[in-house]
CSV table of C-alpha atoms in Angstrom, one decimal:
chain,number,residue,atom,x,y,z
A,1,MET,CA,0.0,0.1,0.0
A,2,ALA,CA,0.9,3.5,-1.0
A,3,ASP,CA,1.7,6.4,1.9
A,4,ALA,CA,-0.5,8.4,2.8
A,5,SER,CA,0.6,12.2,1.0
A,6,MET,CA,-0.5,15.0,1.4
A,7,VAL,CA,-3.8,15.9,-0.6
A,8,GLY,CA,-2.4,19.3,-0.8
A,9,ARG,CA,1.0,17.8,-3.1
A,10,LEU,CA,-1.0,15.7,-5.2
A,11,THR,CA,0.5,16.9,-8.9
A,12,GLY,CA,-0.7,16.0,-12.4
A,13,GLY,CA,0.3,12.1,-13.5
A,14,ASP,CA,-0.7,11.3,-9.6
A,15,HIS,CA,-3.2,8.3,-10.0
A,16,ALA,CA,-4.6,8.4,-5.8
A,17,CYS,CA,-7.0,6.1,-3.9
A,18,LEU,CA,-8.8,8.5,-0.8
A,19,THR,CA,-10.4,7.4,2.0
A,20,PHE,CA,-12.1,8.6,4.7
A,21,SER,CA,-14.2,8.0,7.6
A,22,ASP,CA,-17.2,10.8,7.4
A,23,ALA,CA,-18.8,12.8,4.8
A,24,GLU,CA,-16.9,16.5,6.5
A,25,GLU,CA,-13.2,14.6,5.9
A,26,ARG,CA,-14.0,13.5,1.6
A,27,ILE,CA,-15.1,17.1,1.6
A,28,ASP,CA,-12.7,18.7,3.7
A,29,LEU,CA,-10.3,17.0,0.9
A,30,VAL,CA,-11.6,16.9,-2.3
A,31,ALA,CA,-11.8,20.6,-1.3
A,32,SER,CA,-8.2,21.0,-0.6
A,33,PHE,CA,-8.4,18.8,-4.3
A,34,VAL,CA,-10.4,21.2,-5.7
A,35,ARG,CA,-9.2,24.7,-4.9
A,36,THR,CA,-5.2,23.5,-5.5
A,37,GLY,CA,-7.2,22.5,-9.2
A,38,LEU,CA,-8.2,25.7,-9.5
A,39,ARG,CA,-5.7,27.8,-7.9
A,40,SER,CA,-3.1,26.6,-10.7
A,41,GLY,CA,-5.6,26.7,-13.7
A,42,HIS,CA,-5.8,23.7,-14.7
A,43,ARG,CA,-9.2,21.9,-15.3
A,44,VAL,CA,-10.8,20.3,-12.3
A,45,VAL,CA,-14.1,17.5,-12.5
A,46,CYS,CA,-16.1,15.9,-10.4
A,47,TRP,CA,-18.2,13.4,-10.7
A,48,THR,CA,-20.3,12.9,-7.1
A,49,ASP,CA,-22.2,10.0,-6.3
A,50,SER,CA,-23.7,10.2,-2.6
A,51,ILE,CA,-23.0,14.0,-3.2
A,52,PRO,CA,-25.8,16.2,-5.3
A,53,PRO,CA,-23.9,18.3,-7.2
A,54,ASP,CA,-25.6,21.0,-5.8
A,55,ASP,CA,-24.9,19.8,-2.6
A,56,LEU,CA,-21.7,20.0,-3.5
A,57,ALA,CA,-21.0,23.0,-4.8
A,58,ARG,CA,-22.2,24.8,-1.5
A,59,ALA,CA,-20.2,22.7,0.7
A,60,LEU,CA,-16.9,23.9,-1.2
A,61,ALA,CA,-18.0,27.3,-1.0
A,62,GLU,CA,-18.4,26.9,2.5
A,63,ARG,CA,-15.2,25.2,2.1
A,64,ALA,CA,-13.3,28.3,0.7
A,65,VAL,CA,-13.5,27.2,-3.0
A,66,ARG,CA,-15.0,29.8,-4.9
A,67,HIS,CA,-16.9,27.6,-7.5
A,68,GLY,CA,-19.3,29.9,-9.3
A,69,ALA,CA,-16.7,31.5,-11.2
A,70,ALA,CA,-14.8,28.7,-12.4
A,71,ILE,CA,-17.9,27.3,-13.1
A,72,ARG,CA,-18.9,29.9,-15.6
A,73,ARG,CA,-15.9,30.0,-17.4
A,74,GLY,CA,-15.7,25.9,-17.6
A,75,GLN,CA,-12.7,25.5,-15.5
A,76,LEU,CA,-14.9,23.6,-13.3
A,77,THR,CA,-17.5,20.6,-14.1
A,78,ILE,CA,-19.6,19.2,-10.9
A,79,ALA,CA,-22.1,16.1,-12.7
A,80,PRO,CA,-23.4,12.8,-11.0
A,81,VAL,CA,-20.7,10.5,-12.0
A,82,HIS,CA,-23.0,8.6,-14.2
A,83,SER,CA,-23.1,11.1,-16.4
A,84,SER,CA,-19.6,10.4,-16.5
A,85,LEU,CA,-20.1,6.7,-18.3
A,86,LEU,CA,-17.6,5.7,-15.3
A,87,GLY,CA,-20.5,4.9,-13.3
A,88,SER,CA,-23.3,4.0,-15.5
A,89,GLY,CA,-22.8,-0.1,-14.4
A,90,GLY,CA,-22.3,-1.3,-18.1
A,91,ALA,CA,-18.7,0.7,-18.5
A,92,SER,CA,-16.5,-1.5,-19.2
A,93,ALA,CA,-13.0,-0.9,-18.5
A,94,SER,CA,-12.1,0.1,-21.6
A,95,GLU,CA,-14.0,2.1,-21.6
A,96,MET,CA,-13.5,3.8,-18.6
A,97,ILE,CA,-10.4,3.9,-19.6
A,98,SER,CA,-12.0,6.4,-23.4
A,99,VAL,CA,-13.3,8.1,-21.3
A,100,LEU,CA,-11.1,9.4,-18.8
A,101,THR,CA,-8.5,10.1,-21.9
A,102,HIS,CA,-11.3,12.0,-23.3
A,103,GLU,CA,-11.3,14.6,-21.4
A,104,ILE,CA,-7.2,15.1,-21.2
A,105,ASP,CA,-7.9,15.4,-24.9
A,106,ARG,CA,-10.9,18.4,-24.0
A,107,ALA,CA,-8.6,19.8,-21.3
A,108,ALA,CA,-5.6,20.3,-24.2
A,109,GLU,CA,-7.6,21.4,-26.6
A,110,ASP,CA,-9.6,24.0,-24.0
A,111,GLY,CA,-6.2,25.6,-23.3
A,112,TYR,CA,-5.4,24.1,-19.9
A,113,PRO,CA,-2.5,22.1,-19.2
A,114,GLY,CA,-4.2,19.2,-17.0
A,115,VAL,CA,-7.4,17.4,-15.9
A,116,ARG,CA,-7.8,17.0,-12.2
A,117,ILE,CA,-10.6,14.4,-11.8
A,118,ALA,CA,-12.1,13.5,-8.3
A,119,ALA,CA,-14.5,10.9,-8.8
A,120,ASP,CA,-17.1,9.4,-5.9
A,121,MET,CA,-16.7,5.5,-6.1
A,122,CYS,CA,-19.4,5.3,-4.4
A,123,TRP,CA,-21.7,3.4,-7.5
A,124,ALA,CA,-19.7,0.9,-7.7
A,125,THR,CA,-20.9,-0.5,-4.1
A,126,GLN,CA,-24.2,-0.8,-6.1
A,127,PRO,CA,-25.2,-4.5,-7.2
A,128,LEU,CA,-24.8,-3.8,-11.0
A,129,ALA,CA,-21.7,-2.1,-10.4
A,130,ALA,CA,-19.7,-3.8,-13.1
A,131,ALA,CA,-17.3,-4.6,-10.0
A,132,ASP,CA,-14.4,-6.7,-11.2
A,133,GLN,CA,-14.5,-4.5,-14.6
A,134,LEU,CA,-13.3,-1.5,-12.1
A,135,ALA,CA,-10.5,-4.3,-10.7
A,136,ALA,CA,-10.1,-4.3,-14.4
A,137,PHE,CA,-9.4,-0.4,-14.8
A,138,GLU,CA,-7.4,0.6,-12.3
A,139,SER,CA,-5.1,-1.3,-13.5
A,140,ALA,CA,-5.2,-0.3,-16.5
A,141,ALA,CA,-5.3,3.7,-16.5
A,142,ALA,CA,-1.8,2.8,-15.9
A,143,HIS,CA,-0.3,4.4,-18.8
A,144,LEU,CA,-3.1,7.2,-18.2
A,145,PHE,CA,-1.0,9.1,-16.4
A,146,ALA,CA,2.3,8.9,-17.7
A,147,ASP,CA,2.6,12.2,-19.4
A,148,GLY,CA,1.9,13.9,-15.9
A,149,ARG,CA,-1.6,16.5,-17.7
A,150,LEU,CA,-3.5,14.1,-15.9
A,151,CYS,CA,-4.4,13.6,-11.4
A,152,LEU,CA,-6.9,11.0,-10.4
A,153,ILE,CA,-8.6,10.6,-7.0
A,154,CYS,CA,-11.0,7.7,-6.5
A,155,GLN,CA,-12.6,8.3,-3.6
A,156,TYR,CA,-13.5,4.9,-1.3
A,157,ASP,CA,-16.2,5.3,1.9
A,158,ARG,CA,-14.4,3.1,4.7
A,159,ASP,CA,-17.4,2.1,6.4
A,160,ARG,CA,-19.0,1.4,2.4
A,161,PHE,CA,-16.3,-0.9,1.3
A,162,ASP,CA,-15.5,-4.5,1.8
A,163,ALA,CA,-11.8,-4.8,3.3
A,164,VAL,CA,-11.1,-6.9,0.1
A,165,THR,CA,-12.3,-4.4,-2.3
A,166,LEU,CA,-10.8,-1.2,0.0
A,167,ALA,CA,-6.9,-3.1,0.2
A,168,PHE,CA,-7.9,-4.3,-3.0
A,169,ALA,CA,-7.8,0.1,-3.8
A,170,ALA,CA,-6.0,1.2,-1.8
A,171,GLU,CA,-2.2,-1.6,-4.0
A,172,SER,CA,-4.4,-0.3,-7.7
A,173,HIS,CA,-2.9,3.6,-6.2
A,174,PRO,CA,0.3,4.8,-6.6
A,175,LYS,CA,-0.6,7.4,-3.7
A,176,ALA,CA,-2.9,7.0,-0.7
A,177,VAL,CA,-4.7,10.8,0.6
A,178,ALA,CA,-5.9,10.5,3.6
A,179,ALA,CA,-6.9,13.2,6.1
A,180,GLN,CA,-3.3,13.6,8.7
A,181,VAL,CA,-5.4,11.8,12.3
A,182,TYR,CA,-3.7,12.8,15.4
A,183,TYR,CA,-6.3,10.3,17.6
A,184,ASP,CA,-8.9,8.3,16.3
A,185,SER,CA,-11.2,6.3,18.7
A,186,PRO,CA,-15.1,5.5,18.4
A,187,LEU,CA,-15.2,8.2,20.9
A,188,LEU,CA,-13.5,11.2,19.1
A,189,ARG,CA,-11.5,11.6,16.1
A,190,ILE,CA,-8.9,14.5,16.3
A,191,CYS,CA,-7.4,15.2,12.2
A,192,ARG,CA,-5.6,17.8,10.3
A,193,GLN,CA,-8.6,19.8,7.7
A,194,TYR,CA,-7.1,21.2,4.9
A,195,SER,CA,-9.8,23.1,3.8
A,196,PRO,CA,-10.2,25.1,4.8
A,197,SER,CA,-6.7,24.9,7.4
A,198,GLY,CA,-6.4,23.9,10.3
A,199,VAL,CA,-8.5,21.0,12.2
A,200,ARG,CA,-11.0,19.5,13.0
A,201,VAL,CA,-12.8,17.7,16.1
A,202,ALA,CA,-15.8,15.0,16.0
A,203,GLY,CA,-17.7,13.7,19.1
A,204,GLU,CA,-16.6,14.1,23.1
A,205,LEU,CA,-13.6,16.2,23.7
A,206,ASP,CA,-11.6,15.9,26.9
A,207,TYR,CA,-8.3,16.4,29.0
A,208,ARG,CA,-7.5,12.8,28.9
A,209,GLN,CA,-7.0,13.9,25.4
A,210,GLN,CA,-6.0,16.8,25.9
A,211,GLU,CA,-2.1,16.1,24.5
A,212,GLU,CA,-3.1,14.7,21.3
A,213,PHE,CA,-5.5,17.7,20.7
A,214,GLU,CA,-1.6,20.8,21.7
A,215,HIS,CA,0.0,18.9,18.9
A,216,ALA,CA,-3.0,19.2,16.3
A,217,LEU,CA,-3.9,22.8,17.8
A,218,GLY,CA,0.2,23.5,17.5
A,219,GLU,CA,0.5,22.2,14.3
A,220,SER,CA,-2.3,24.8,12.7
A,221,LEU,CA,-0.6,28.0,14.6
A,222,ARG,CA,2.7,27.1,12.6
A,223,LEU,CA,1.3,26.2,8.9
A,224,ASP,CA,-1.7,28.0,9.2
A,225,ARG,CA,-2.3,31.9,9.0
A,226,ASN,CA,-5.0,32.0,9.8
A,227,MET,CA,-6.5,28.4,12.0
A,228,HIS,CA,-9.7,26.8,11.1
A,229,VAL,CA,-11.4,24.7,14.3
A,230,ASN,CA,-14.2,22.4,12.8
A,231,LEU,CA,-16.1,21.6,16.2
A,232,ARG,CA,-19.7,21.4,14.2
A,233,ASP,CA,-19.4,18.2,15.6
A,234,LEU,CA,-18.3,18.0,19.1
A,235,ALA,CA,-20.8,17.1,21.3
A,236,TYR,CA,-18.9,17.5,24.4
A,237,ILE,CA,-16.0,19.5,26.0
A,238,ASP,CA,-14.5,19.9,28.6
A,239,ALA,CA,-13.0,23.4,30.5
A,240,ALA,CA,-10.0,22.3,30.3
A,241,CYS,CA,-9.4,21.7,26.3
A,242,ALA,CA,-11.4,24.5,26.2
A,243,SER,CA,-9.3,26.4,28.0
A,244,LEU,CA,-6.1,25.6,25.6
A,245,ILE,CA,-8.0,26.6,23.1
A,246,VAL,CA,-8.5,30.2,24.8
A,247,ARG,CA,-4.9,30.2,25.2
A,248,ALA,CA,-3.1,28.5,22.2
A,249,ALA,CA,-5.7,32.4,20.2
A,250,ARG,CA,-4.1,34.5,23.0
A,251,ARG,CA,-1.1,33.0,21.4
A,252,LEU,CA,-0.9,34.0,18.1
A,253,PRO,CA,0.1,38.4,16.5
A,254,ALA,CA,-2.6,40.4,16.2
A,255,SER,CA,-3.0,40.1,13.1
A,256,ARG,CA,-3.9,36.3,12.3
A,257,ARG,CA,-7.1,34.6,13.7
A,258,MET,CA,-8.1,31.6,14.8
A,259,ILE,CA,-12.0,30.8,13.5
A,260,ILE,CA,-14.3,28.7,15.7
A,261,ASN,CA,-17.8,26.7,13.9
A,262,CYS,CA,-19.5,24.9,16.6
A,263,ARG,CA,-22.3,24.0,18.4
A,264,GLY,CA,-24.4,26.1,21.0
A,265,VAL,CA,-23.3,23.7,23.9
A,266,VAL,CA,-19.1,24.6,22.8
A,267,ARG,CA,-19.9,27.7,22.4
A,268,THR,CA,-21.0,28.3,25.8
A,269,VAL,CA,-17.9,26.2,27.3
A,270,LEU,CA,-15.9,28.7,25.4
A,271,ASP,CA,-17.2,31.4,26.6
A,272,LEU,CA,-17.7,30.2,30.4
A,273,VAL,CA,-13.0,29.9,29.9
A,274,GLY,CA,-12.7,33.6,28.5
A,275,ALA,CA,-13.3,33.3,24.5
A,276,ASN,CA,-14.5,37.6,24.6
A,277,SER,CA,-10.0,37.3,26.1
A,278,ALA,CA,-9.0,36.5,22.6
A,279,PRO,CA,-9.3,39.5,20.1
A,280,GLN,CA,-8.2,36.9,18.1
A,281,LEU,CA,-10.8,34.5,18.0
A,282,ARG,CA,-13.6,34.5,16.1
A,283,VAL,CA,-15.7,31.7,17.3
A,284,THR,CA,-19.7,31.1,15.1
A,285,VAL,CA,-22.4,28.6,16.8
A,286,ALA,CA,-23.0,25.8,13.8
A,287,HIS,CA,-26.9,25.8,12.2
A,288,GLY,CA,-29.6,23.8,14.0
A,289,HIS,CA,-26.5,23.7,17.1
A,290,ALA,CA,-28.0,26.8,19.7
B,1,MET,CA,-27.5,44.7,56.4
B,2,VAL,CA,-26.0,41.0,56.8
B,3,THR,CA,-22.0,40.2,54.9
B,4,PRO,CA,-22.2,36.6,54.0
B,5,ASP,CA,-18.9,35.1,54.9
B,6,SER,CA,-16.4,34.1,53.0
B,7,ALA,CA,-17.5,30.1,53.6
B,8,ASP,CA,-21.4,30.7,52.5
B,9,LEU,CA,-20.3,33.1,49.1
B,10,ALA,CA,-17.9,29.1,48.4
B,11,GLY,CA,-21.3,28.0,48.2
B,12,ALA,CA,-20.2,25.9,51.0
B,13,ARG,CA,-23.8,25.8,53.6
B,14,PRO,CA,-25.6,22.5,54.9
B,15,GLN,CA,-26.9,20.2,52.7
B,16,PRO,CA,-30.1,18.2,53.2
B,17,PRO,CA,-30.4,14.8,52.6
B,18,VAL,CA,-31.2,13.6,49.1
B,19,PRO,CA,-34.1,12.2,49.1
B,20,ALA,CA,-33.6,8.5,48.2
B,21,GLU,CA,-36.3,7.4,46.7
B,22,GLU,CA,-37.4,10.0,44.1
B,23,VAL,CA,-33.6,9.1,42.2
B,24,PRO,CA,-34.6,8.2,38.6
B,25,LEU,CA,-30.3,8.7,38.7
B,26,ASP,CA,-27.1,6.4,40.3
B,27,LEU,CA,-24.6,6.2,39.1
B,28,PRO,CA,-20.9,5.2,39.8
B,29,PHE,CA,-18.7,6.0,37.3
B,30,ASP,CA,-14.6,6.2,37.3
B,31,THR,CA,-12.0,8.0,34.8
B,32,ASP,CA,-13.5,5.8,32.0
B,33,GLY,CA,-16.8,6.1,32.9
B,34,LEU,CA,-17.5,9.9,32.0
B,35,TYR,CA,-18.8,9.2,28.5
B,36,ALA,CA,-22.0,8.1,30.8
B,37,VAL,CA,-21.4,10.0,33.3
B,38,ARG,CA,-22.7,12.0,29.8
B,39,SER,CA,-25.0,10.3,28.6
B,40,SER,CA,-27.0,9.7,31.7
B,41,VAL,CA,-27.1,13.4,32.7
B,42,ALA,CA,-27.6,14.3,29.0
B,43,ALA,CA,-30.7,11.7,28.4
B,44,HIS,CA,-32.2,11.3,32.2
B,45,ALA,CA,-32.2,15.3,31.8
B,46,GLY,CA,-34.3,15.6,28.8
B,47,HIS,CA,-36.8,13.0,30.5
B,48,LEU,CA,-37.3,14.6,33.3
B,49,GLY,CA,-38.6,17.7,30.8
B,50,ALA,CA,-35.6,19.8,30.6
B,51,SER,CA,-35.1,21.6,27.8
B,52,THR,CA,-32.0,21.5,25.4
B,53,GLN,CA,-31.0,24.4,26.8
B,54,VAL,CA,-31.4,23.5,30.6
B,55,VAL,CA,-30.2,20.2,29.2
B,56,GLN,CA,-26.7,21.4,28.2
B,57,ARG,CA,-25.8,23.4,31.6
B,58,VAL,CA,-26.3,19.9,33.4
B,59,LEU,CA,-24.2,18.3,31.4
B,60,ILE,CA,-21.3,20.9,31.2
B,61,VAL,CA,-21.7,21.2,35.3
B,62,ALA,CA,-22.0,17.3,36.4
B,63,SER,CA,-19.4,16.4,33.6
B,64,GLU,CA,-17.0,19.3,35.4
B,65,LEU,CA,-17.2,17.9,38.8
B,66,ALA,CA,-17.5,14.0,37.9
B,67,THR,CA,-14.1,15.5,36.2
B,68,ASN,CA,-12.7,16.8,39.3
B,69,ALA,CA,-12.9,13.5,41.5
B,70,VAL,CA,-11.3,11.5,38.7
B,71,ARG,CA,-9.2,13.3,39.3
B,72,HIS,CA,-8.4,15.2,42.3
B,73,GLY,CA,-11.4,13.1,44.2
B,74,GLY,CA,-9.8,9.2,44.3
B,75,GLY,CA,-10.3,8.8,41.1
B,76,ARG,CA,-13.9,8.1,40.7
B,77,GLY,CA,-17.0,8.7,42.3
B,78,ARG,CA,-21.1,8.7,42.6
B,79,LEU,CA,-23.4,10.9,40.4
B,80,ARG,CA,-27.4,12.2,41.6
B,81,LEU,CA,-29.6,13.3,39.7
B,82,TRP,CA,-34.0,14.1,40.7
B,83,VAL,CA,-36.4,16.8,40.6
B,84,SER,CA,-37.7,18.9,43.4
B,85,ALA,CA,-39.9,21.8,43.8
B,86,GLY,CA,-39.5,22.8,39.8
B,87,ARG,CA,-35.1,22.6,39.8
B,88,LEU,CA,-32.8,20.0,38.0
B,89,HIS,CA,-30.8,18.5,41.2
B,90,CYS,CA,-27.7,16.1,41.2
B,91,GLU,CA,-24.5,15.7,43.7
B,92,VAL,CA,-21.4,14.5,42.8
B,93,SER,CA,-19.6,12.9,46.0
B,94,ASP,CA,-16.0,11.8,45.7
B,95,SER,CA,-14.2,9.5,48.9
B,96,GLY,CA,-10.8,11.4,48.3
B,97,ARG,CA,-9.0,14.1,50.0
B,98,GLY,CA,-10.5,16.7,50.2
B,99,LEU,CA,-10.4,19.7,48.5
B,100,ALA,CA,-7.6,22.4,49.4
B,101,ASP,CA,-9.7,25.6,49.1
B,102,ILE,CA,-12.7,25.6,49.5
B,103,THR,CA,-14.0,29.4,47.5
B,104,ALA,CA,-12.2,27.9,44.8
B,105,GLY,CA,-13.4,28.8,41.5
B,106,ILE,CA,-15.3,32.0,43.2
B,107,GLU,CA,-13.1,34.4,40.9
B,108,ARG,CA,-12.5,34.2,37.2
B,109,PRO,CA,-9.0,32.2,36.7
B,110,ALA,CA,-7.3,34.2,34.3
B,111,PRO,CA,-6.6,33.0,30.6
B,112,THR,CA,-3.3,32.4,30.8
B,113,ALA,CA,-3.5,29.7,34.1
B,114,PRO,CA,-3.5,26.5,33.6
B,115,GLY,CA,-6.6,25.1,35.1
B,116,GLY,CA,-9.1,25.4,37.7
B,117,ARG,CA,-11.3,26.6,35.6
B,118,GLY,CA,-13.9,22.7,36.4
B,119,LEU,CA,-15.3,25.0,38.8
B,120,TRP,CA,-15.7,28.2,38.4
B,121,ILE,CA,-17.9,27.4,35.3
B,122,SER,CA,-20.4,24.8,37.9
B,123,ARG,CA,-20.7,27.9,39.8
B,124,GLN,CA,-21.8,30.2,37.2
B,125,LEU,CA,-24.2,27.7,35.4
B,126,ALA,CA,-25.3,26.6,38.1
B,127,ASP,CA,-29.0,28.4,39.8
B,128,GLU,CA,-27.4,26.8,43.1
B,129,PHE,CA,-24.6,25.2,43.8
B,130,THR,CA,-23.2,23.9,47.2
B,131,ILE,CA,-19.6,22.5,48.3
B,132,GLN,CA,-18.5,20.5,51.4
B,133,SER,CA,-15.8,19.1,51.8
B,134,GLY,CA,-13.0,17.2,54.2
B,135,PRO,CA,-10.2,14.4,54.7
B,136,HIS,CA,-13.1,12.1,53.0
B,137,GLY,CA,-14.0,13.8,50.4
B,138,THR,CA,-16.2,16.4,48.9
B,139,THR,CA,-19.1,16.7,47.7
B,140,ALA,CA,-20.9,19.1,45.5
B,141,ARG,CA,-24.5,19.1,44.6
B,142,PHE,CA,-26.1,22.3,42.4
B,143,ALA,CA,-29.4,22.9,40.9
B,144,VAL,CA,-30.8,24.4,37.7
B,145,SER,CA,-34.8,25.2,37.4
B,146,LEU,CA,-35.9,24.1,35.3
B,147,ASP,CA,-38.6,27.1,33.6
B,148,GLY,CA,-36.7,30.3,32.9
B,149,ASP,CA,-32.9,30.2,30.5
B,150,GLY,CA,-31.0,30.7,34.1
B,151,PRO,CA,-27.7,32.9,33.5
B,152,ASP,CA,-27.5,34.0,29.6
B,153,THR,CA,-23.3,33.0,28.6
B,154,SER,CA,-23.9,33.4,25.8
B,155,SER,CA,-24.2,35.8,23.3
B,156,ASP,CA,-23.9,37.2,19.7
B,157,GLU,CA,-24.7,34.2,18.9
B,158,ILE,CA,-25.1,32.8,14.8
B,159,ALA,CA,-27.9,30.0,15.1
C-alpha cells in the first residue's frame, strides 16, 4: 500500500486513492484538491454520486472554494458520476479509459495544462456495478498518467466498501490520500482539516486527549496563517480543552485569527473560559446547533 | 445589612439529605465512566423535562464535577440526579482527600492560568451551588431551574 500523501501535494500524473471516515472529511479533502487545481490553472472535474452536485457545490463554497466563476468559464465541472459513463454500471474498463482520455484531450484543446478529476467510487458498491471491471480499470489506467496531464483521485468510503475491495483499491493506486489523524477512537476523532486549513474535532473532547489536541493546535499554529477549528461535530468539550483553545488563540499575533465553528454547548464553555479575552478568536455557532 | 462570610459565598452551607426514594439516576463512575456520565445525565435530564438549554447546562456542570472527582478526588465518584420543587438537582461525591480551597472558582481564573476552571464554570451555570469538603471526600451539589433560561452565558450567536 502507498504511503498517505498530503492532498495538497498531489500533482499531474498522480493516481490516488482517497479514503475517508465521514462526509465532512471527504468534502474537506475534495475541497483542497479542487482549490489547488483551480489555483494552478488546471481544469477540475468532480464526478459525484453520494452527494448531489448542487450540495457539493455549496459545501465547496463553505470551504473557501470559489466555484461560481470557475464553473461559468468552464474550468470546473461538478456532475453526477453516472453522466460520465464511469458510473453507468455496465461500463467496461476500456470504456472508462476512453472517458478519461476524452477528458484529457478536451482539457488540452481548451488550453489547460492538465485535468484533475475527483471521482466518487460509491456507485461501485451498488449490486449491478461491474466491480470486476473497476478492478481491471484501476490496473489498466496506469498509462494514462505517464505524461503528467491527468491527476485522478478515486474516493472510497471506508464504511461502505468491504476490506478486500479497500485493500485492492489501496494497492492499485500508486498514492493514497487521507486526512492526517492525531487521535481516533469511536468516541473522538482529531484530524487535520485542509480547506480551510486547520483542525477538525468530532465526538466528545476532554482532558484525557488534551495532549493530542494540543499537538493538533500546535501544528495548525505553525502551518496556517489563520487557524480554522471545525468543531461542528463536537458534542462536548470540557473546561481544560476549551481553555487550551483560548490560550492558543491568545498566542497568535494580532494580525492572525483563530476561527471556530461549533455547537451551542461548546460555545457556552468557550465563553466561560474567557473566549472574549482573545481578540484573535472568532466563534460562530453552526446552523441548527444553537 | 448582612455580609456573607466566605464559606457562604463558596456555597458551603450544610446540604439537606438526598431524597433517596426519588432519585432516577444514581451512577457510580471512574475515569472510563465519564462518557457514560455525560450520556446518562443528558438522557435523564431530557426525560425529566429539561429543555435543550437546561440539559446543556446540567451536562456541562455534572461533567466538570465528575472530572474533578476522577482527577483530584481519588479516581472515582458517585453521581445522583433528581427533580424537586421545579428544579433539577445533581450531586457528585467522591472519597478523595478533599479540596485544598473550598472557595475555588469564585473568582474568574486568569485567561493564562493553566487550570482551575471547572468550579468557576459550575458556579456560573448553576442556579444554586453548594460544596462540602473534608479529609474523607468532597460533595458538590447543584440545581438548575426547569423553567426559565437561567444565567445567560451566550452572546450574539449565529444560529
